[in-house]
Structure formats: structure tokens, C-alpha cells
Amino acid sequence: MLLTSSEGKYLKAIYTLSAQGKEAVTTNAIAAQIGTKAASVSDMLGKLAEKELISYKKYYGVTLTEKGHKTALNILRRHRLWEVFLVDKLRFHWEDIPEIAAELELLDHPMLIRKLDEYLGYPKFDPYGDPIPDEFGDIQTKARVPLQDMPLEMTGKIAAVKDNSAAFLRYLDKMGIYIGARMAVLEKVEFDGSLELMIDNQRKVFVSREVAANILVQPL
Amino acid sequence: MLLTSSEGKYLKAIYTLSAQGKEAVTTNAIAAQIGTKAASVSDMLGKLAEKELISYKKYYGVTLTEKGHKTALNILRRHRLWEVFLVDKLRFHWEDIPEIAAELELLDHPMLIRKLDEYLGYPKFDPYGDPIPDEFGDIQTKARVPLQDMPLEMTGKIAAVKDNSAAFLRYLDKMGIYIGARMAVLEKVEFDGSLELMIDNQRKVFVSREVAANILVQPL
DNA sequence: TAAATGGTTTAGGTTAGACTAAAAATAGTT
DNA sequence: AACTATTTTTAGTCTAACCTAAACCATTTA
């Protein structure tokens, strides 16, 4: 089963969107996600359904089939492995990598990916803390709690961010918040939902409710 | 100036072919090189001429313009840097890499290539011994002599191969001939042009005239 | 329940890159 | 100088992926 790179783009978009809400993914949502028009999406959905990668009921959105799901996970695996490469080896800053990884992920060479994986030391999470599926599409999940829901005093590790935008990531950098950092919630401010954190047992940091909503913590 | 990946493919082919013979490159030669039909090549030549990447006189073949030459060298630079990555870092065998590098070279991210170059330690030659152009298109050349022309007893280093086919490379591997190996010509057999070599001051090896014709040596 | 609204699909058109078949130009041979 | 063989170009199709505009469907609102 050969995929065009465009088909891959659609599968990834559908995967991402259905990971968010549980419902069938709508045409417009896909169009917005990949920056194209709804009409083009309808076109492509027909082709993907033809190949049995999605199940598609006209006017009622799409869901991935088993086959489509596997394929999407494989693309995601490639994407996230390249992201690790870019950050760990080439020393890219994490705000710059999604664009490049989006192109690298299109290369479908199983041997290349297997060797890359080995070379990187079989990483389980990408630089944003998102899990990297293995060859079989299995994902290793860790228990994760939104930062807002962490009880006071409980320690944890920053596990992932929900928002990968450059602006947000730059902000986190400036605050010294990074994936893997130790942290604890020192105080919750009632009236605006902001939090005071202790990072690495060293630095105290204030974050707003909006920021906290985009950070996931792995309790320790 | 944005290039489609197909245009890049043509420029590289034209570059390669004009590096061989000095004449203008013919339509058929390009078609053979990139595995397409002459009619398709004619089409594309028109477009490349439009962009002033080649100078194109109908029925008389093409040559690269200054601009086209620069562009081709940049693609070649990407290709060869990725080849180094595949062999040095991912431990690919050299027969497997041209196919993968041909896809990686299509990614045009100056920053990516700059960081890759740095990460690889600014290599000057790819795994086949071919020189890697720098950012400005400058190529570092070493004095090189076809193996057949090496005088008896003179020592040298295997510098490059002219034939990158998997079959040839596999053969060299089996004979223990690799880029960088020390060698000297022990004897030249008159009637068939074959040579007896000493490799690494340890092993004696016989190679045919055909094989010798595809090996370049850097005299020491 | 009928109309308005908004999301979705269809219809038809565009572009890039390939193809085949046919026409045209070049080069070689008498 | 004309004829032939070969190479190259042109002309006309095809497909994938996109687009716009128009039609269509489902749902919400009056």
C-alpha cells in the first residue's frame, strides 16, 4: 500500500483531531488543520475511503479504520523520532523543529527509521513530551495530570505541553520550564487561577491559569 | 527562487552529466539519467530555461548557467552531507545510501544543513570520496589519479570510486577495498590490463582493468 | 413545519509533471 | 544535393492535488 505524501498529511491531521475530541472528524476541521479548503478535503476523503484508510459517511465526518490508524501512528513515529534527532543531535531549539520534522516524516524508509531509532537510543518521548509509537504502533503512556489539577506540595516532572506554538515554547524557555524539570505547586491563587511553582527545588515561578492549562505533569 | 523537487532532479542530472563530458548535455542523456522520457525532458528544459537556470538552444542540448550551477552544487552538498550522516552516524552500508540520500536532499532548509554540517564535523568528502561543496559552492579537490595510471611501487590512498552501483561497491567490500585504504601497485599485467595491489601493507589483491578504471587514488 | 444557516459535496477548472504519438530538425551517407 | 536514420520537439492526454462557485444536506430557529 503506497501512500502519496498528501495522503499522509490527511491521515495525520485526522489522527490528531480525533485524539482531541472523541467524535468523528469534520471536513472543515481537517481543512483548517492542514490549511486547505473544504472542497479539497472532500476530494481527498473519497480517495482515502477508497483505500480503506478511513470510514467515511458523507456529511457525517470521518474516523480512521484500523489500517488508517496504524498508518497514522507510523507517520507520527517518524515525525517524533526526527524531532528528537533535531533537538538532541543537531541542537535545534524546540520552536523550530515542527516545520522541518513535517518534511522529514514524509520519507518512508523502514530501515532508515529503525536505524535512526537505534541511533537515538530508542527514545520513548519527543521533545514536547509526546509519546513515540514503536514499530508496531504501541504507545507508552505515563500517568499525566494537567498542572492545574496537581495538589499542593506534591512533586512531579514536567511531562508534556499541549500547545506547541513557538510563542508558548519561547515563554516556557524564558521561565526556565522544560520537559523533565522537577516541580511542585507552592500555591494556588484563588481569584485568577494562577500558580506559584518551585522548579528544580531552586527557582520559584508564577504561571497564569492559561499557561498551566497547557502543561502536563507526571506525578512522582 | 523556489524550486520544485522535480526541477532539482533535473539540475542535478545535468550537473552530473556535464561533469563527465565537457559538452552540452543532450535531452536523451538526461532522460536516461533520471529515468524519464525525452518528451518530458524537453518540457522541463523549457521551464528551467525560463527560470534562467540553464541555457538552452533547441536541438543543441543544455548547459547550466551560473545560477543553475550554484543551485546544483547546493543540492549536491545536501546529498553528500546526508550520505555522510547515513554512513557515519546511522551505520548504513554504502550501497544502501544513494536512494535515501536522494530523498533527503530534496529538503531545502539552510539551517538544517548548516547544523547537520556542524554535527558531522564539516566533512569534506562523502563516503564515496566525492567532495562536498561548501555553503558557497566551493569544492575542495585533491589530486587524484585513475588507478590504472599509478606508477609501480608508488603508494597512495583510495580516494574515490566512479561507479556507485551496489554491485560494484559490494565487490569492493568483499575485496577489502575501501575509501581511505593505503595501497600500492605491485604489478601490472600486460595482456589484460589487470593489476596486483597491496592494500594496507597487508593484503595482496588482484583487480581487473574494468575495476581499476573505476577507482581513483590520491598519491602520497 | 418551513425557512434560514452553515457545513459539505459536486462540478468544473488549473497546474505540474509525466506520458504517447506524430512532426520536425539534425547529421550522416551516398 | 537528396535521402535516411536518429534525436528532439510539439501536440494532445492523463493524474494528483488543489481551487472557486454552485448545489446540496442537516440542523436550528421562527
Short mmCIF file of C-alpha atoms (C1' of nucleotides) in Angstrom, two decimals:
data_model
loop_
_atom_site.label_atom_id
_atom_site.label_comp_id
_atom_site.label_asym_id
_atom_site.label_seq_id
_atom_site.Cartn_x
_atom_site.Cartn_y
_atom_site.Cartn_z
CA MET A 1 0.00 0.00 0.00
CA LEU A 2 1.71 3.11 -1.22
CA LEU A 3 0.71 6.49 0.09
CA THR A 4 1.26 9.85 -1.50
CA SER A 5 2.68 12.41 0.85
CA SER A 6 -0.56 14.30 0.68
CA GLU A 7 -2.48 11.29 1.88
CA GLY A 8 -0.11 11.04 4.79
CA LYS A 9 -0.78 14.67 5.64
CA TYR A 10 -4.50 13.99 5.80
CA LEU A 11 -4.14 10.86 7.90
CA LYS A 12 -2.00 12.68 10.41
CA ALA A 13 -4.46 15.53 10.58
CA ILE A 14 -7.36 13.16 11.14
CA TYR A 15 -5.41 11.31 13.79
CA THR A 16 -4.53 14.49 15.62
CA LEU A 17 -8.07 15.81 15.52
CA SER A 18 -9.68 12.59 16.68
CA ALA A 19 -7.17 12.37 19.53
CA GLN A 20 -8.63 15.64 20.78
CA GLY A 21 -12.38 15.20 20.66
CA LYS A 22 -13.67 11.64 20.51
CA GLU A 23 -16.17 12.30 17.76
CA ALA A 24 -15.91 11.79 14.02
CA VAL A 25 -13.72 14.45 12.47
CA THR A 26 -15.42 17.04 10.27
CA THR A 27 -14.37 18.20 6.85
CA ASN A 28 -13.92 21.79 7.94
CA ALA A 29 -11.78 20.80 10.90
CA ILE A 30 -9.44 18.93 8.59
CA ALA A 31 -9.34 21.83 6.16
CA ALA A 32 -8.38 24.19 8.96
CA GLN A 33 -5.78 21.78 10.32
CA ILE A 34 -3.86 21.36 7.10
CA GLY A 35 -4.54 24.76 5.63
CA THR A 36 -6.62 23.83 2.64
CA LYS A 37 -10.22 24.23 1.51
CA ALA A 38 -13.16 22.06 2.47
CA ALA A 39 -13.75 21.14 -1.15
CA SER A 40 -10.25 19.74 -1.45
CA VAL A 41 -10.75 17.77 1.72
CA SER A 42 -13.93 16.19 0.41
CA ASP A 43 -11.99 15.14 -2.67
CA MET A 44 -9.28 13.50 -0.68
CA LEU A 45 -11.63 11.83 1.78
CA GLY A 46 -13.12 9.97 -1.14
CA LYS A 47 -9.71 8.64 -2.09
CA LEU A 48 -8.76 7.68 1.43
CA ALA A 49 -12.07 5.85 1.85
CA GLU A 50 -11.38 4.06 -1.43
CA LYS A 51 -8.14 2.78 0.07
CA GLU A 52 -9.94 1.81 3.27
CA LEU A 53 -7.85 4.07 5.43
CA ILE A 54 -10.86 5.93 6.79
CA SER A 55 -14.52 5.17 7.12
CA TYR A 56 -16.47 7.97 5.63
CA LYS A 57 -20.16 8.65 5.82
CA LYS A 58 -20.97 11.67 3.72
CA TYR A 59 -21.96 14.71 5.75
CA TYR A 60 -21.10 12.90 8.98
CA GLY A 61 -17.34 13.18 9.17
CA VAL A 62 -14.68 10.51 9.22
CA THR A 63 -12.91 8.12 11.55
CA LEU A 64 -9.73 6.18 10.91
CA THR A 65 -10.01 2.49 10.17
CA GLU A 66 -7.62 0.08 11.87
CA LYS A 67 -5.40 0.30 8.81
CA GLY A 68 -5.56 4.09 8.73
CA HIS A 69 -4.78 4.27 12.42
CA LYS A 70 -1.69 2.11 12.01
CA THR A 71 -0.53 4.24 9.13
CA ALA A 72 -1.05 7.47 11.03
CA LEU A 73 0.87 6.13 14.01
CA ASN A 74 3.71 5.21 11.74
CA ILE A 75 3.86 8.74 10.37
CA LEU A 76 3.71 10.11 13.89
CA ARG A 77 6.55 7.80 14.87
CA ARG A 78 8.69 9.14 12.08
CA HIS A 79 7.79 12.72 12.92
CA ARG A 80 8.67 12.41 16.57
CA LEU A 81 11.87 10.48 16.03
CA TRP A 82 13.09 13.20 13.69
CA GLU A 83 12.13 15.79 16.28
CA VAL A 84 14.32 14.02 18.81
CA PHE A 85 17.13 13.95 16.28
CA LEU A 86 16.81 17.64 15.56
CA VAL A 87 16.89 18.62 19.22
CA ASP A 88 19.23 16.04 20.75
CA LYS A 89 21.75 15.77 17.95
CA LEU A 90 21.54 18.90 15.85
CA ARG A 91 20.80 21.14 18.85
CA PHE A 92 17.79 22.81 17.32
CA HIS A 93 15.65 24.87 19.57
CA TRP A 94 12.28 23.18 20.01
CA GLU A 95 10.30 26.01 18.49
CA ASP A 96 11.98 25.49 15.12
CA ILE A 97 11.50 21.79 14.65
CA PRO A 98 7.86 21.04 13.71
CA GLU A 99 8.26 22.56 10.27
CA ILE A 100 11.36 20.53 9.47
CA ALA A 101 10.05 17.33 11.02
CA ALA A 102 6.90 17.69 8.92
CA GLU A 103 9.04 17.29 5.83
CA LEU A 104 11.29 14.58 7.16
CA GLU A 105 8.33 12.49 8.25
CA LEU A 106 7.30 12.06 4.62
CA LEU A 107 10.24 9.76 3.90
CA ASP A 108 9.02 6.22 4.27
CA HIS A 109 12.09 4.02 4.63
CA PRO A 110 11.55 1.46 7.37
CA MET A 111 15.27 0.74 7.59
CA LEU A 112 16.10 4.43 7.91
CA ILE A 113 13.68 4.82 10.77
CA ARG A 114 14.85 1.67 12.50
CA LYS A 115 18.46 2.84 12.38
CA LEU A 116 17.53 6.34 13.44
CA ASP A 117 15.62 4.92 16.39
CA GLU A 118 18.60 2.84 17.41
CA TYR A 119 20.97 5.76 16.97
CA LEU A 120 18.82 7.95 19.19
CA GLY A 121 18.73 5.29 21.87
CA TYR A 122 15.11 4.21 21.40
CA PRO A 123 13.55 7.35 22.84
CA LYS A 124 10.03 6.99 24.16
CA PHE A 125 9.03 10.66 24.10
CA ASP A 126 9.67 13.54 21.76
CA PRO A 127 10.96 16.95 22.86
CA TYR A 128 7.44 18.10 23.69
CA GLY A 129 6.87 15.08 25.89
CA ASP A 130 4.59 13.34 23.40
CA PRO A 131 5.00 9.57 23.24
CA ILE A 132 6.72 7.95 20.26
CA PRO A 133 4.86 4.88 18.95
CA ASP A 134 7.03 1.81 18.45
CA GLU A 135 7.25 -0.17 15.20
CA PHE A 136 4.01 -1.91 15.98
CA GLY A 137 2.12 1.24 16.83
CA ASP A 138 2.20 0.68 20.57
CA ILE A 139 2.40 3.81 22.64
CA GLN A 140 3.93 4.02 26.05
CA THR A 141 1.81 6.28 28.18
CA LYS A 142 2.66 7.74 31.52
CA ALA A 143 0.17 8.92 34.07
CA ARG A 144 -0.25 12.63 33.46
CA VAL A 145 -2.12 15.34 35.23
CA PRO A 146 -2.90 18.83 33.99
CA LEU A 147 -0.80 21.25 36.01
CA GLN A 148 -3.91 22.95 37.41
CA ASP A 149 -5.04 19.69 38.99
CA MET A 150 -1.81 18.98 40.86
CA PRO A 151 -2.43 19.07 44.60
CA LEU A 152 -0.35 21.47 46.65
CA GLU A 153 3.09 20.23 47.72
CA MET A 154 3.00 17.12 45.52
CA THR A 155 6.14 16.87 43.38
CA GLY A 156 6.21 15.84 39.74
CA LYS A 157 8.08 16.11 36.48
CA ILE A 158 7.03 18.37 33.63
CA ALA A 159 5.92 15.71 31.17
CA ALA A 160 4.48 17.44 28.13
CA VAL A 161 2.99 20.59 26.66
CA LYS A 162 -0.33 20.76 24.88
CA ASP A 163 0.46 23.88 22.89
CA ASN A 164 3.47 23.60 20.61
CA SER A 165 3.33 27.15 19.31
CA ALA A 166 6.62 28.98 19.10
CA ALA A 167 5.32 31.80 21.29
CA PHE A 168 4.35 29.45 24.10
CA LEU A 169 7.59 27.49 23.91
CA ARG A 170 9.66 30.64 23.98
CA TYR A 171 7.78 31.76 27.02
CA LEU A 172 8.47 28.48 28.82
CA ASP A 173 12.13 28.74 27.96
CA LYS A 174 12.31 32.19 29.43
CA MET A 175 10.68 30.94 32.61
CA GLY A 176 13.09 28.02 32.81
CA ILE A 177 10.33 25.45 32.41
CA TYR A 178 11.37 22.43 30.33
CA ILE A 179 10.36 18.83 29.76
CA GLY A 180 11.77 16.72 32.56
CA ALA A 181 12.07 19.54 35.09
CA ARG A 182 11.16 18.67 38.69
CA MET A 183 8.42 20.80 40.09
CA ALA A 184 5.94 21.26 42.89
CA VAL A 185 2.95 23.57 43.31
CA LEU A 186 3.63 26.00 46.14
CA GLU A 187 0.46 27.99 45.98
CA LYS A 188 -2.76 28.35 44.04
CA VAL A 189 -4.15 31.84 43.74
CA GLU A 190 -7.91 31.73 44.08
CA PHE A 191 -9.19 34.66 42.10
CA ASP A 192 -7.29 34.23 38.83
CA GLY A 193 -6.29 30.57 38.93
CA SER A 194 -2.59 31.34 38.63
CA LEU A 195 0.01 29.13 40.32
CA GLU A 196 3.31 29.56 42.06
CA LEU A 197 5.70 26.75 41.24
CA MET A 198 9.01 25.53 42.55
CA ILE A 199 11.23 24.36 39.70
CA ASP A 200 14.17 22.02 40.31
CA ASN A 201 13.96 22.82 44.02
CA GLN A 202 15.63 26.08 43.21
CA ARG A 203 13.54 28.64 41.43
CA LYS A 204 10.10 29.99 42.19
CA VAL A 205 7.97 30.82 39.18
CA PHE A 206 4.48 32.24 38.70
CA VAL A 207 2.36 30.95 35.84
CA SER A 208 -1.11 32.04 34.76
CA ARG A 209 -4.12 29.75 34.50
CA GLU A 210 -3.80 29.81 30.70
CA VAL A 211 -0.23 28.62 30.86
CA ALA A 212 -0.96 25.95 33.45
CA ALA A 213 -3.73 24.60 31.25
CA ASN A 214 -1.16 23.74 28.60
CA ILE A 215 1.28 21.86 30.79
CA LEU A 216 1.02 18.21 31.79
CA VAL A 217 2.81 16.85 34.82
CA GLN A 218 3.80 13.32 35.72
CA PRO A 219 3.34 12.94 39.48
CA LEU A 220 6.22 11.28 41.32
CA MET B 1 13.74 31.44 -6.20
CA LEU B 2 11.73 28.38 -5.28
CA LEU B 3 12.42 25.08 -6.94
CA THR B 4 10.16 22.12 -7.21
CA SER B 5 11.79 18.86 -6.30
CA SER B 6 11.50 17.78 -9.90
CA GLU B 7 13.46 20.77 -11.06
CA GLY B 8 16.14 19.88 -8.57
CA LYS B 9 16.28 16.38 -10.00
CA TYR B 10 16.94 17.79 -13.47
CA LEU B 11 19.58 20.23 -12.34
CA LYS B 12 21.45 17.52 -10.54
CA ALA B 13 21.27 15.26 -13.58
CA ILE B 14 22.55 18.00 -15.86
CA TYR B 15 25.33 18.80 -13.43
CA THR B 16 26.41 15.17 -13.21
CA LEU B 17 26.35 14.67 -16.94
CA SER B 18 28.27 17.82 -17.75
CA ALA B 19 30.87 16.90 -15.15
CA GLN B 20 31.56 13.80 -17.24
CA GLY B 21 31.85 15.00 -20.79
CA LYS B 22 32.55 18.69 -21.28
CA GLU B 23 29.95 19.19 -23.99
CA ALA B 24 26.39 20.43 -23.75
CA VAL B 25 24.12 17.78 -22.27
CA THR B 26 21.61 16.16 -24.61
CA THR B 27 17.95 15.58 -23.99
CA ASN B 28 18.25 11.83 -24.30
CA ALA B 29 21.14 11.68 -21.87
CA ILE B 30 19.06 13.48 -19.26
CA ALA B 31 16.11 11.23 -19.91
CA ALA B 32 18.28 8.16 -19.39
CA GLN B 33 19.87 9.62 -16.26
CA ILE B 34 16.65 10.33 -14.43
CA GLY B 35 14.56 7.54 -15.91
CA THR B 36 12.02 9.51 -17.85
CA LYS B 37 11.17 10.11 -21.50
CA ALA B 38 12.78 12.60 -23.83
CA ALA B 39 9.50 14.40 -24.34
CA SER B 40 9.17 15.06 -20.63
CA VAL B 41 12.72 16.35 -20.56
CA SER B 42 12.03 18.81 -23.38
CA ASP B 43 9.09 20.10 -21.38
CA MET B 44 11.14 20.65 -18.29
CA LEU B 45 14.07 22.21 -20.10
CA GLY B 46 11.73 24.90 -21.26
CA LYS B 47 10.76 25.66 -17.67
CA LEU B 48 14.32 25.63 -16.40
CA ALA B 49 15.39 27.96 -19.20
CA GLU B 50 12.50 30.23 -18.27
CA LYS B 51 13.95 30.45 -14.75
CA GLU B 52 17.41 31.07 -16.18
CA LEU B 53 18.89 28.01 -14.55
CA ILE B 54 20.10 26.59 -17.85
CA SER B 55 20.88 27.97 -21.23
CA TYR B 56 19.00 26.02 -23.79
CA LYS B 57 19.36 26.08 -27.53
CA LYS B 58 16.74 23.85 -29.08
CA TYR B 59 18.20 20.70 -30.61
CA TYR B 60 21.63 21.55 -29.27
CA GLY B 61 21.50 20.46 -25.66
CA VAL B 62 21.86 22.48 -22.47
CA THR B 63 24.46 23.86 -20.12
CA LEU B 64 23.98 25.20 -16.63
CA THR B 65 24.02 28.94 -16.10
CA GLU B 66 25.94 30.36 -13.18
CA LYS B 67 22.73 30.36 -11.19
CA GLY B 68 21.89 26.79 -12.18
CA HIS B 69 25.37 25.67 -11.31
CA LYS B 70 25.14 27.18 -7.85
CA THR B 71 21.80 25.54 -7.30
CA ALA B 72 23.04 22.16 -8.43
CA LEU B 73 26.04 22.40 -6.14
CA ASN B 74 23.76 23.20 -3.26
CA ILE B 75 21.69 20.10 -3.93
CA LEU B 76 24.86 18.06 -4.25
CA ARG B 77 26.03 19.46 -0.94
CA ARG B 78 22.84 18.34 0.76
CA HIS B 79 23.01 14.94 -0.87
CA ARG B 80 26.56 14.27 0.19
CA LEU B 81 26.16 15.56 3.71
CA TRP B 82 23.22 13.24 4.22
CA GLU B 83 25.28 10.40 2.83
CA VAL B 84 27.92 11.08 5.44
CA PHE B 85 25.23 11.12 8.09
CA LEU B 86 23.80 7.82 6.94
CA VAL B 87 27.15 6.07 6.94
CA ASP B 88 28.97 7.72 9.84
CA LYS B 89 26.09 8.07 12.26
CA LEU B 90 23.41 5.60 11.28
CA ARG B 91 25.92 2.95 10.19
CA PHE B 92 24.35 2.32 6.82
CA HIS B 93 26.30 0.29 4.37
CA TRP B 94 27.36 2.48 1.47
CA GLU B 95 25.43 0.53 -1.13
CA ASP B 96 22.12 1.44 0.51
CA ILE B 97 22.50 5.16 0.82
CA PRO B 98 22.07 6.81 -2.60
CA GLU B 99 18.38 6.05 -2.67
CA ILE B 100 17.75 7.52 0.76
CA ALA B 101 20.03 10.50 0.24
CA ALA B 102 18.18 11.27 -2.98
CA GLU B 103 15.06 11.88 -0.95
CA LEU B 104 16.72 13.72 1.89
CA GLU B 105 18.46 16.08 -0.49
CA LEU B 106 15.10 17.49 -1.55
CA LEU B 107 14.62 19.23 1.79
CA ASP B 108 15.80 22.77 1.40
CA HIS B 109 16.35 24.16 4.89
CA PRO B 110 19.58 26.14 5.04
CA MET B 111 19.62 25.99 8.82
CA LEU B 112 19.10 22.25 8.83
CA ILE B 113 22.03 21.74 6.50
CA ARG B 114 24.25 24.12 8.39
CA LYS B 115 23.58 22.29 11.65
CA LEU B 116 23.98 18.92 10.03
CA ASP B 117 27.32 20.01 8.61
CA GLU B 118 28.48 21.17 12.01
CA TYR B 119 27.25 17.99 13.66
CA LEU B 120 29.14 15.86 11.17
CA GLY B 121 32.32 17.83 11.78
CA TYR B 122 32.40 19.70 8.46
CA PRO B 123 33.30 16.70 6.31
CA LYS B 124 34.99 17.49 3.01
CA PHE B 125 34.25 14.20 1.22
CA ASP B 126 31.31 11.84 1.11
CA PRO B 127 31.55 8.07 1.67
CA TYR B 128 32.41 7.52 -1.98
CA GLY B 129 35.24 10.02 -1.79
CA ASP B 130 33.39 12.70 -3.72
CA PRO B 131 33.97 16.25 -2.50
CA ILE B 132 31.25 18.11 -0.59
CA PRO B 133 30.77 21.70 -1.78
CA ASP B 134 30.72 24.29 0.99
CA GLU B 135 27.93 26.84 1.52
CA PHE B 136 29.32 28.99 -1.22
CA GLY B 137 29.67 26.20 -3.75
CA ASP B 138 33.42 25.91 -3.38
CA ILE B 139 34.78 22.42 -3.79
CA GLN B 140 37.93 21.16 -2.22
CA THR B 141 39.69 18.93 -4.67
CA LYS B 142 42.53 16.59 -4.03
CA ALA B 143 44.98 15.44 -6.67
CA ARG B 144 43.61 12.18 -7.97
CA VAL B 145 44.89 9.63 -10.40
CA PRO B 146 42.98 6.79 -12.02
CA LEU B 147 44.24 3.56 -10.51
CA GLN B 148 45.47 2.36 -13.91
CA ASP B 149 47.80 5.34 -14.19
CA MET B 150 49.53 4.82 -10.85
CA PRO B 151 53.18 4.04 -11.39
CA LEU B 152 54.53 0.82 -9.91
CA GLU B 153 55.58 0.97 -6.26
CA MET B 154 54.13 4.42 -5.66
CA THR B 155 51.84 4.44 -2.61
CA GLY B 156 48.53 6.22 -2.35
CA LYS B 157 45.16 6.32 -0.66
CA ILE B 158 41.98 5.06 -2.28
CA ALA B 159 40.22 8.40 -2.78
CA ALA B 160 37.01 7.77 -4.66
CA VAL B 161 35.02 5.46 -6.89
CA LYS B 162 33.47 6.45 -10.18
CA ASP B 163 30.81 3.75 -10.20
CA ASN B 164 28.42 3.90 -7.24
CA SER B 165 26.40 0.84 -8.24
CA ALA B 166 25.56 -1.58 -5.45
CA ALA B 167 27.17 -4.45 -7.34
CA PHE B 168 30.48 -2.67 -7.68
CA LEU B 169 30.50 -1.48 -4.08
CA ARG B 170 29.69 -4.94 -2.79
CA TYR B 171 32.58 -6.30 -4.82
CA LEU B 172 34.98 -3.74 -3.35
CA ASP B 173 33.84 -4.62 0.13
CA LYS B 174 34.49 -8.26 -0.49
CA MET B 175 37.98 -7.45 -1.71
CA GLY B 176 38.64 -5.27 1.31
CA ILE B 177 38.99 -2.11 -0.77
CA TYR B 178 37.56 0.99 0.91
CA ILE B 179 37.87 4.76 0.76
CA GLY B 180 40.96 5.80 2.67
CA ALA B 181 42.80 2.49 2.38
CA ARG B 182 46.55 2.70 1.77
CA MET B 183 47.63 0.97 -1.38
CA ALA B 184 50.43 0.44 -3.85
CA VAL B 185 50.56 -1.17 -7.28
CA LEU B 186 52.76 -4.26 -7.15
CA GLU B 187 52.41 -5.38 -10.71
CA LYS B 188 50.68 -4.53 -13.97
CA VAL B 189 49.70 -7.46 -16.15
CA GLU B 190 50.33 -6.54 -19.76
CA PHE B 191 47.88 -8.58 -21.77
CA ASP B 192 44.62 -7.85 -19.88
CA GLY B 193 45.46 -4.66 -18.01
CA SER B 194 44.76 -6.18 -14.61
CA LEU B 195 46.67 -5.06 -11.54
CA GLU B 196 48.03 -6.60 -8.39
CA LEU B 197 47.65 -4.31 -5.42
CA MET B 198 48.95 -4.23 -1.89
CA ILE B 199 46.27 -2.96 0.49
CA ASP B 200 47.16 -1.53 3.91
CA ASN B 201 50.62 -3.09 3.58
CA GLN B 202 48.99 -6.39 4.43
CA ARG B 203 46.87 -7.93 1.74
CA LYS B 204 47.55 -8.61 -1.92
CA VAL B 205 44.59 -8.21 -4.23
CA PHE B 206 44.06 -8.67 -7.97
CA VAL B 207 41.72 -6.32 -9.78
CA SER B 208 40.69 -6.31 -13.42
CA ARG B 209 41.16 -3.40 -15.79
CA GLU B 210 37.43 -2.67 -15.58
CA VAL B 211 37.57 -2.38 -11.81
CA ALA B 212 40.74 -0.28 -11.85
CA ALA B 213 39.09 2.12 -14.26
CA ASN B 214 36.51 2.95 -11.61
CA ILE B 215 38.88 3.70 -8.75
CA LEU B 216 40.67 6.98 -8.12
CA VAL B 217 43.78 7.18 -5.99
CA GLN B 218 45.33 10.08 -4.17
CA PRO B 219 49.12 9.70 -4.47
CA LEU B 220 51.07 10.16 -1.25
"C1'" DT C 1 -43.23 22.74 9.69
"C1'" DA C 2 -40.93 25.98 6.89
"C1'" DA C 3 -37.19 28.92 6.33
"C1'" DA C 4 -32.66 30.31 7.31
"C1'" DT C 5 -27.98 28.99 8.28
"C1'" DG C 6 -23.90 26.79 7.87
"C1'" DG C 7 -21.26 22.93 6.87
"C1'" DT C 8 -20.40 19.60 2.97
"C1'" DT C 9 -20.24 17.93 -1.51
"C1'" DT C 10 -20.27 18.27 -6.52
"C1'" DA C 11 -18.99 20.32 -10.83
"C1'" DG C 12 -15.77 22.30 -13.45
"C1'" DG C 13 -11.26 24.43 -13.99
"C1'" DT C 14 -5.99 24.95 -13.12
"C1'" DT C 15 -1.21 23.45 -12.64
"C1'" DA C 16 2.88 20.41 -12.53
"C1'" DG C 17 4.76 16.62 -14.27
"C1'" DA C 18 4.53 12.77 -16.64
"C1'" DC C 19 3.12 10.01 -21.00
"C1'" DT C 20 2.30 8.56 -26.37
"C1'" DA C 21 2.26 9.60 -30.99
"C1'" DA C 22 3.36 12.49 -34.54
"C1'" DA C 23 6.01 16.15 -36.60
"C1'" DA C 24 10.29 18.49 -37.28
"C1'" DA C 25 15.15 19.22 -37.19
"C1'" DT C 26 19.87 17.48 -37.40
"C1'" DA C 27 23.51 14.61 -39.00
"C1'" DG C 28 25.34 11.00 -41.77
"C1'" DT C 29 25.53 8.65 -46.32
"C1'" DT C 30 25.54 8.16 -50.66
"C1'" DA D 1 22.11 17.61 -53.06
"C1'" DA D 2 18.90 14.33 -51.58
"C1'" DC D 3 17.69 10.51 -48.61
"C1'" DT D 4 17.64 8.17 -44.35
"C1'" DA D 5 18.21 7.40 -39.59
"C1'" DT D 6 18.25 9.42 -35.23
"C1'" DT D 7 17.30 12.81 -31.98
"C1'" DT D 8 14.40 16.34 -30.38
"C1'" DT D 9 10.32 18.91 -30.07
"C1'" DT D 10 5.37 19.65 -30.31
"C1'" DA D 11 0.65 18.45 -29.61
"C1'" DG D 12 -2.62 16.36 -27.11
"C1'" DT D 13 -3.83 13.26 -22.81
"C1'" DC D 14 -3.64 11.81 -18.09
"C1'" DT D 15 -3.45 12.07 -12.98
"C1'" DA D 16 -2.97 14.12 -8.38
"C1'" DA D 17 -3.97 17.82 -5.75
"C1'" DC D 18 -5.56 21.92 -5.42
"C1'" DC D 19 -9.03 25.85 -6.32
"C1'" DT D 20 -13.89 28.62 -6.85
"C1'" DA D 21 -18.61 28.67 -7.35
"C1'" DA D 22 -22.75 26.48 -7.04
"C1'" DA D 23 -25.68 22.95 -5.29
"C1'" DC D 24 -26.91 20.13 -1.59
"C1'" DC D 25 -27.99 18.37 3.08
"C1'" DA D 26 -28.82 18.72 8.13
"C1'" DT D 27 -29.86 21.31 11.83
"C1'" DT D 28 -31.52 25.16 14.26
"C1'" DT D 29 -34.85 28.79 14.73
"C1'" DA D 30 -39.10 31.18 13.99
#
